[in-house]
Short mmCIF file of C-alpha atoms and ligand atoms in Angstrom, two decimals:
data_model
loop_
_atom_site.label_atom_id
_atom_site.label_comp_id
_atom_site.label_asym_id
_atom_site.label_seq_id
_atom_site.Cartn_x
_atom_site.Cartn_y
_atom_site.Cartn_z
CA MET A 103 -0.08 0.14 0.34
CA ILE A 104 1.11 3.96 -0.37
CA PRO A 105 1.08 5.69 2.70
CA SER A 106 -1.28 8.72 2.78
CA SER A 107 0.78 12.04 2.28
CA PHE A 108 2.73 13.74 5.23
CA ASP A 109 5.35 16.52 4.64
CA TYR A 110 9.09 15.33 5.13
CA MET A 111 11.44 17.26 6.94
CA ALA A 112 15.07 16.86 7.13
CA PRO A 113 16.93 19.00 10.10
CA ALA A 114 20.66 19.18 10.04
CA THR A 115 20.85 19.57 13.26
CA LEU A 116 19.54 17.88 17.30
CA GLN A 117 18.48 20.81 18.26
CA GLU A 118 16.12 21.36 15.12
CA ALA A 119 14.38 17.81 15.24
CA ILE A 120 13.80 18.62 18.89
CA SER A 121 12.08 21.92 17.71
CA LEU A 122 10.52 20.19 15.04
CA LEU A 123 9.59 17.39 17.25
CA ALA A 124 8.36 19.98 20.21
CA ALA A 125 6.09 21.62 17.42
CA HIS A 126 4.24 18.93 16.20
CA PRO A 127 3.78 16.61 19.16
CA GLU A 128 1.41 14.88 18.12
CA GLU A 129 1.34 14.53 14.62
CA ALA A 130 4.69 13.78 13.64
CA LYS A 131 7.48 11.11 13.53
CA LEU A 132 10.59 10.76 13.90
CA LEU A 133 12.25 8.66 10.93
CA ALA A 134 15.84 6.69 11.53
CA GLY A 135 16.32 3.72 9.61
CA GLY A 136 12.69 3.10 9.10
CA HIS A 137 13.02 -0.31 8.63
CA SER A 138 9.75 -0.62 11.48
CA LEU A 139 8.01 2.45 10.77
CA ILE A 140 7.88 2.57 6.90
CA PRO A 141 6.08 -0.84 6.84
CA LEU A 142 3.68 0.62 9.34
CA LEU A 143 2.94 3.71 6.95
CA LYS A 144 2.54 1.68 4.34
CA LEU A 145 0.17 -0.72 6.18
CA ARG A 146 -1.39 3.24 7.11
CA LEU A 147 -1.39 1.87 10.99
CA ALA A 148 0.36 4.69 11.16
CA ALA A 149 -0.78 7.79 9.33
CA PRO A 150 1.69 10.99 10.95
CA THR A 151 1.12 14.57 8.89
CA TYR A 152 4.98 15.09 9.50
CA LEU A 153 7.84 12.88 8.86
CA ILE A 154 11.21 14.42 10.80
CA ASP A 155 13.89 11.97 9.24
CA LEU A 156 17.01 11.95 11.35
CA GLY A 157 18.79 10.60 8.63
CA ARG A 158 20.38 14.04 7.57
CA ILE A 159 22.20 14.64 10.44
CA PRO A 160 25.52 14.53 11.26
CA ASP A 161 27.25 12.67 14.43
CA LEU A 162 24.13 11.14 15.78
CA ALA A 163 26.12 7.28 14.99
CA TYR A 164 28.84 6.39 17.38
CA ILE A 165 30.22 4.37 20.36
CA ARG A 166 32.13 5.78 22.36
CA GLU A 167 33.70 5.25 25.55
CA ASN A 168 34.41 7.59 28.44
CA ALA A 169 35.45 7.78 32.38
CA GLY A 170 33.71 3.69 32.59
CA ARG A 171 31.05 4.48 30.61
CA PHE A 172 29.99 3.97 26.89
CA HIS A 173 27.86 6.35 24.66
CA ILE A 174 25.98 5.25 21.90
CA GLY A 175 24.31 7.41 19.50
CA PRO A 176 20.90 6.91 18.74
CA MET A 177 21.50 6.32 15.03
CA THR A 178 23.93 3.87 15.52
CA THR A 179 23.11 1.20 13.22
CA HIS A 180 23.18 -3.07 14.35
CA TYR A 181 25.97 -3.21 12.14
CA MET A 182 27.79 -1.26 14.15
CA LEU A 183 27.10 -2.59 16.80
CA GLU A 184 27.69 -5.99 15.63
CA THR A 185 31.23 -4.90 13.97
CA SER A 186 32.64 -2.89 17.11
CA GLY A 187 35.86 -4.23 18.49
CA VAL A 188 35.55 -2.76 22.07
CA LEU A 189 32.23 -3.48 22.90
CA GLN A 190 33.27 -7.32 21.82
CA GLN A 191 35.64 -7.25 24.09
CA ARG A 192 34.20 -5.47 27.45
CA LEU A 193 30.29 -6.18 26.33
CA ALA A 194 30.21 -9.15 23.80
CA ALA A 195 26.23 -9.92 24.67
CA LEU A 196 25.47 -6.56 22.37
CA PRO A 197 27.50 -6.85 19.52
CA GLU A 198 26.41 -10.75 19.77
CA ALA A 199 22.70 -9.82 19.81
CA ALA A 200 22.95 -7.01 17.15
CA GLY A 201 24.59 -9.96 14.47
CA MET A 202 21.69 -11.77 15.26
CA ILE A 203 18.92 -9.70 13.59
CA GLY A 204 17.38 -9.96 11.20
CA ASP A 205 19.48 -10.10 8.13
CA VAL A 206 22.59 -8.01 6.49
CA GLN A 207 20.04 -4.93 4.70
CA VAL A 208 18.04 -4.83 8.30
CA ARG A 209 21.38 -4.81 10.21
CA ASN A 210 22.68 -2.68 8.14
CA ARG A 211 19.63 0.24 8.35
CA GLY A 212 18.46 -0.71 11.58
CA THR A 213 19.18 1.93 14.61
CA ILE A 214 19.58 1.31 18.39
CA GLY A 215 18.01 4.26 18.64
CA GLY A 216 15.04 2.91 16.24
CA SER A 217 14.92 -0.29 18.07
CA LEU A 218 14.66 1.04 21.82
CA ALA A 219 11.87 3.42 20.51
CA HIS A 220 9.54 1.08 19.16
CA ALA A 221 9.76 -1.04 21.31
CA ASP A 222 8.89 -3.98 20.07
CA PRO A 223 8.59 -7.07 22.21
CA ALA A 224 10.39 -9.72 20.16
CA ALA A 225 13.55 -6.87 19.34
CA ASP A 226 16.68 -8.29 20.79
CA LEU A 227 18.45 -5.29 21.98
CA PRO A 228 16.34 -4.44 24.82
CA ALA A 229 17.23 -7.90 26.30
CA VAL A 230 20.89 -6.00 26.63
CA MET A 231 19.46 -3.23 27.67
CA GLN A 232 18.33 -4.91 30.59
CA MET A 233 20.95 -6.71 30.96
CA ALA A 234 23.56 -3.83 30.77
CA GLU A 235 20.95 -1.35 33.31
CA ALA A 236 21.24 1.27 30.24
CA GLN A 237 20.19 4.59 30.24
CA LEU A 238 18.17 6.07 27.77
CA LYS A 239 19.12 10.04 27.25
CA LEU A 240 15.58 11.48 26.30
CA VAL A 241 15.89 14.68 25.13
CA SER A 242 13.06 17.83 24.72
CA PRO A 243 13.35 21.45 24.68
CA ALA A 244 12.53 21.25 28.43
CA GLY A 245 15.69 19.50 29.03
CA GLU A 246 16.95 16.39 29.19
CA ARG A 247 16.22 13.45 31.49
CA LEU A 248 18.23 9.92 31.42
CA VAL A 249 15.38 6.93 32.12
CA ALA A 250 16.88 3.15 33.16
CA ALA A 251 15.87 0.79 31.11
CA ASN A 252 14.11 -0.96 33.35
CA ASP A 253 11.74 2.23 33.35
CA PHE A 254 11.76 3.30 29.52
CA PHE A 255 10.36 -0.14 29.04
CA VAL A 256 6.49 0.02 29.52
CA ASP A 257 4.56 -2.33 27.62
CA LEU A 258 3.69 -4.12 24.73
CA LEU A 259 5.37 -1.42 21.86
CA THR A 260 4.85 1.17 24.49
CA THR A 261 7.84 3.24 26.18
CA ALA A 262 8.26 6.19 28.62
CA ILE A 263 9.21 8.78 25.53
CA ARG A 264 6.68 11.92 26.08
CA PRO A 265 5.86 12.83 22.42
CA ASP A 266 7.63 15.66 22.45
CA GLU A 267 10.77 13.72 23.64
CA LEU A 268 13.38 11.81 21.49
CA VAL A 269 16.82 9.12 22.14
CA ALA A 270 19.42 10.96 22.23
CA GLU A 271 21.75 8.77 23.53
CA ILE A 272 22.26 5.64 24.81
CA GLN A 273 24.96 5.02 28.04
CA LEU A 274 26.29 1.67 29.73
CA THR A 275 28.33 1.55 32.57
CA ALA A 276 31.63 -0.48 31.40
CA PRO A 277 31.61 -3.89 32.57
CA PRO A 278 34.43 -3.94 35.79
CA ALA A 279 37.19 -6.99 36.22
CA ARG A 280 36.47 -10.74 35.60
CA THR A 281 32.89 -9.50 33.81
CA ALA A 282 31.59 -11.63 30.45
CA SER A 283 28.29 -11.68 28.87
CA ALA A 284 26.73 -13.40 25.92
CA TYR A 285 23.25 -13.70 24.27
CA THR A 286 21.24 -17.00 22.89
CA LYS A 287 18.24 -16.81 21.23
CA MET A 288 15.28 -19.05 19.40
CA PHE A 289 15.07 -16.94 16.22
CA GLN A 290 11.59 -16.66 14.31
CA LYS A 291 12.16 -18.40 11.02
CA ALA A 292 10.62 -16.24 8.67
CA SER A 293 11.53 -12.56 10.40
CA GLY A 294 14.79 -13.64 12.50
CA PHE A 295 12.98 -11.60 15.69
CA ALA A 296 13.20 -13.48 18.80
CA ILE A 297 10.80 -15.73 20.46
CA VAL A 298 13.11 -15.64 22.95
CA GLY A 299 16.27 -13.83 23.62
CA VAL A 300 18.45 -13.84 26.97
CA ALA A 301 20.96 -11.99 27.29
CA ALA A 302 23.52 -12.90 30.45
CA GLN A 303 26.26 -11.49 32.31
CA VAL A 304 28.28 -13.03 34.87
CA THR A 305 31.35 -11.43 37.38
CA LEU A 306 33.62 -13.69 39.25
CA GLY A 307 35.64 -13.73 42.03
CA GLY A 308 39.39 -13.43 42.42
CA ASP A 309 39.24 -17.06 42.34
CA GLY A 310 38.17 -17.25 39.14
CA ARG A 311 34.62 -19.62 40.51
CA VAL A 312 32.50 -17.99 43.01
CA CYS A 313 30.06 -15.40 41.23
CA GLN A 314 30.31 -12.27 42.65
CA GLY A 315 27.57 -10.85 40.28
CA ALA A 316 24.97 -11.72 38.02
CA ARG A 317 22.71 -10.35 35.59
CA VAL A 318 20.07 -11.65 33.19
CA GLY A 319 17.89 -9.64 30.38
CA VAL A 320 14.96 -11.82 28.62
CA THR A 321 13.24 -10.63 25.65
CA GLY A 322 10.46 -12.06 23.23
CA VAL A 323 8.58 -14.06 26.38
CA SER A 324 6.11 -11.63 27.46
CA ALA A 325 4.74 -7.56 26.44
CA ARG A 326 8.33 -6.15 27.46
CA ALA A 327 11.55 -7.22 27.95
CA TYR A 328 12.37 -7.79 31.94
CA ARG A 329 15.45 -8.30 34.05
CA ALA A 330 15.35 -12.15 35.90
CA THR A 331 16.47 -11.35 38.70
CA ALA A 332 14.95 -14.10 40.84
CA VAL A 333 17.76 -15.84 38.68
CA GLU A 334 20.86 -13.00 39.22
CA GLY A 335 19.92 -13.84 43.41
CA ALA A 336 20.31 -17.49 43.11
CA LEU A 337 23.88 -17.32 41.62
CA THR A 338 25.52 -14.45 43.55
CA GLY A 339 27.31 -15.49 46.22
CA LYS A 340 27.54 -19.70 44.60
CA PRO A 341 30.63 -21.09 43.18
CA LEU A 342 29.44 -21.34 38.80
CA ASP A 343 29.28 -25.21 36.94
CA ASP A 344 26.65 -26.40 34.84
CA ALA A 345 24.22 -27.59 37.93
CA SER A 346 24.14 -24.20 39.50
CA ILE A 347 23.32 -22.57 36.29
CA ALA A 348 20.72 -24.78 35.71
CA ALA A 349 19.39 -24.63 39.09
CA ALA A 350 18.90 -20.54 39.19
CA ALA A 351 17.99 -20.68 35.25
CA GLU A 352 14.59 -22.48 36.35
CA HIS A 353 12.98 -19.45 37.91
CA ALA A 354 14.13 -17.45 34.50
CA SER A 355 10.09 -16.98 34.04
CA ASP A 356 8.98 -16.89 37.94
CA GLY A 357 6.04 -14.74 38.12
CA VAL A 358 6.34 -13.61 34.51
CA ASP A 359 2.99 -13.10 32.51
CA PRO A 360 3.92 -14.62 28.50
CA LEU A 361 3.00 -13.48 25.21
CA SER A 362 0.97 -16.50 23.09
CA ASP A 363 0.67 -16.21 19.16
CA LEU A 364 0.66 -18.43 16.27
CA HIS A 365 4.72 -18.78 16.68
CA ALA A 366 4.95 -19.81 20.27
CA SER A 367 2.28 -20.96 23.10
CA GLY A 368 2.78 -18.72 26.27
CA GLU A 369 3.92 -22.35 28.11
CA TYR A 370 6.58 -22.95 25.37
CA ARG A 371 7.97 -19.20 25.80
CA LEU A 372 7.98 -19.74 29.60
CA ALA A 373 10.25 -23.16 29.04
CA LEU A 374 12.26 -21.95 26.62
CA ALA A 375 13.44 -18.63 28.46
CA ARG A 376 14.39 -21.10 31.05
CA VAL A 377 16.74 -22.95 28.53
CA TYR A 378 18.13 -19.44 26.83
CA THR A 379 18.96 -18.61 30.51
CA LYS A 380 20.82 -21.40 30.59
CA ARG A 381 22.89 -21.62 27.65
CA ALA A 382 23.44 -17.43 27.99
CA LEU A 383 24.92 -18.03 31.46
CA GLN A 384 27.25 -20.76 30.14
CA ARG A 385 28.07 -19.35 27.64
CA ALA A 386 29.02 -16.21 29.80
CA LEU A 387 30.91 -18.38 32.22
CA ALA A 388 33.13 -20.02 29.62
CA ARG A 389 34.19 -16.34 28.45
CA ALA A 390 34.79 -15.05 31.61
CA GLN A 391 37.43 -18.02 32.40
CA GLY A 392 38.77 -17.82 28.95
CA ARG A 393 37.69 -20.70 27.88
CA THR A 394 35.82 -19.43 24.73
CA PRO A 395 36.25 -16.45 22.80
C1 FAD B 227 12.64 -8.16 7.88
C2 FAD B 227 12.79 -7.70 9.11
C3 FAD B 227 13.61 -8.46 10.10
C4 FAD B 227 13.64 -7.81 11.30
N1 FAD B 227 14.43 -9.05 11.92
C5 FAD B 227 14.38 -8.35 13.70
C6 FAD B 227 15.14 -8.91 14.49
O1 FAD B 227 15.46 -10.03 14.89
N2 FAD B 227 15.62 -8.37 15.91
C7 FAD B 227 14.96 -6.71 15.93
O2 FAD B 227 15.48 -6.77 17.41
N3 FAD B 227 14.56 -5.93 15.03
C8 FAD B 227 14.65 -7.10 14.03
N4 FAD B 227 13.76 -5.80 12.77
C9 FAD B 227 13.49 -4.77 13.34
C10 FAD B 227 14.92 -3.64 13.08
O3 FAD B 227 15.53 -3.99 14.17
C11 FAD B 227 15.06 -2.19 13.31
O4 FAD B 227 16.03 -1.50 13.35
C12 FAD B 227 13.69 -1.86 14.23
O5 FAD B 227 12.82 -2.37 14.22
C13 FAD B 227 13.43 -0.12 14.39
O6 FAD B 227 14.97 0.56 13.53
P1 FAD B 227 14.93 1.47 13.33
O7 FAD B 227 15.90 2.15 12.80
O8 FAD B 227 14.67 0.92 11.12
O9 FAD B 227 13.76 2.68 13.11
P2 FAD B 227 12.67 3.26 12.47
O10 FAD B 227 11.38 2.23 12.20
O11 FAD B 227 12.61 4.10 11.66
O12 FAD B 227 11.46 3.91 13.81
C14 FAD B 227 10.97 3.30 15.07
C15 FAD B 227 10.32 3.93 15.46
O13 FAD B 227 11.32 4.23 16.92
C16 FAD B 227 10.89 5.74 16.73
N5 FAD B 227 12.56 6.47 16.43
C17 FAD B 227 12.86 6.37 15.82
N6 FAD B 227 14.53 7.40 16.50
C18 FAD B 227 13.84 7.78 17.40
C19 FAD B 227 14.67 8.55 18.38
N7 FAD B 227 16.03 8.65 18.40
N8 FAD B 227 14.19 8.96 19.53
C20 FAD B 227 12.56 8.49 19.17
N9 FAD B 227 11.97 7.70 18.64
C21 FAD B 227 12.70 7.20 17.04
C22 FAD B 227 10.09 5.91 15.23
O14 FAD B 227 9.62 7.55 14.90
C23 FAD B 227 9.50 5.03 14.91
O15 FAD B 227 8.10 5.18 15.96
C24 FAD B 227 13.66 -6.05 11.29
C25 FAD B 227 13.13 -5.83 10.88
C26 FAD B 227 12.71 -6.11 9.34
C27 FAD B 227 12.14 -5.33 8.36
#
C-alpha cells in the first residue's frame, strides 16, 4: 500500500529535530532506519502529518567509551554494534545480539534508537539493555533526563518517551574486571525476530569460580523485556558450574505473564526462557573463564 501523505522534514541538527518535534508532538513521527516505521506507514497503521528524518543529521551514529561508560548515538546501526571491537571485548552480549538481528540489510539500516523506541516485544536489543542497566537520554525543549531501561520499557510497543522527546543517546556502564556476557536466541524463522532472547552477564571472584554478580535480561517472552532477578539472586555468592547455573535458570520465567501467538504458546515461551537463560549463562561463564572467545 501507499502511505497517506505527509510533510517530509530533514533537520540538519539535533536541536532542529527537537524543535520540529516539539512544534508537532502529536502529529509528527521521527524516521531513523525506517525498518519498523515504513511498513507501518504503508499499512496506514501510522499516518503522521510530519515525518522528521534523523538520517541527515551528522554525528548521531557513534560508540564512545569515556570514564567507564559507553555512549552510543541513537542512529548507530546494528552493523556498527555488531562489528565494534571495543564492545566485542568488553560487552560481548551487545554485538552478539546485534549480529543476530534480521539480515544484513536490516542490520545496515536499522538503528539502536529506532529499535528501542519502537519497543517491539520480540526485539533483541531490549534484553541487552536490561542486562547492562542501560540509561536512555531523552531530550525535549524542556531539557534532558536519563531513564533506566527498566523504566523505559513500559508495555507492548510502549515506552516512557513523551511525545515531544527523542532518544538522544544510550549510556551503559562498562563492566568490571572478570566479567563477561553473552546473548542467546531462538529465532522466529521467517523474520529473525526473537521468540525468546536472553542476555546474561557474570562477574567472577578472584578465584575464578564464585559468582560475584550476575545479570540476566530476557526478551520475547512477555509484553516487555525484563530482568530475571530471581536467577541473579540464586547465583550471587555461589560457585558457578553447570549444576548451579541449571538450578538458577529454572527461575527465569518466575511470575512472568507470557505472550502467546501463532509462533509459540505462552507455556512454550516460559520453558524457552529457562533453557536459553541456562545457555546464555554457560556461555558468559566460559568467556569469563577464558574457555571460549
Ligand atoms: C525483515 C526484518 C527483520 C527484522 N528482524 C529483527 C530481529 O531479528 N530482531 C530485532 O530486534 N529487530 C528486527 N527488525 C527490526 C529492526 O531491528 C529495526 O531496526 C527496528 O525495528 C527499528 O529501527 P529503525 O532504525 O529502522 O527505526 P524506524 O523504523 O525508523 O523507527 C521505529 C520507531 O522509533 C521511532 N524513533 C526512531 N528513532 C527515534 C529516536 N532517536 N527517538 C525517539 N523515537 C525514535 C520512530 O518514530 C518509530 O516510531 C527487523 C526488521 C525487518 C524489516
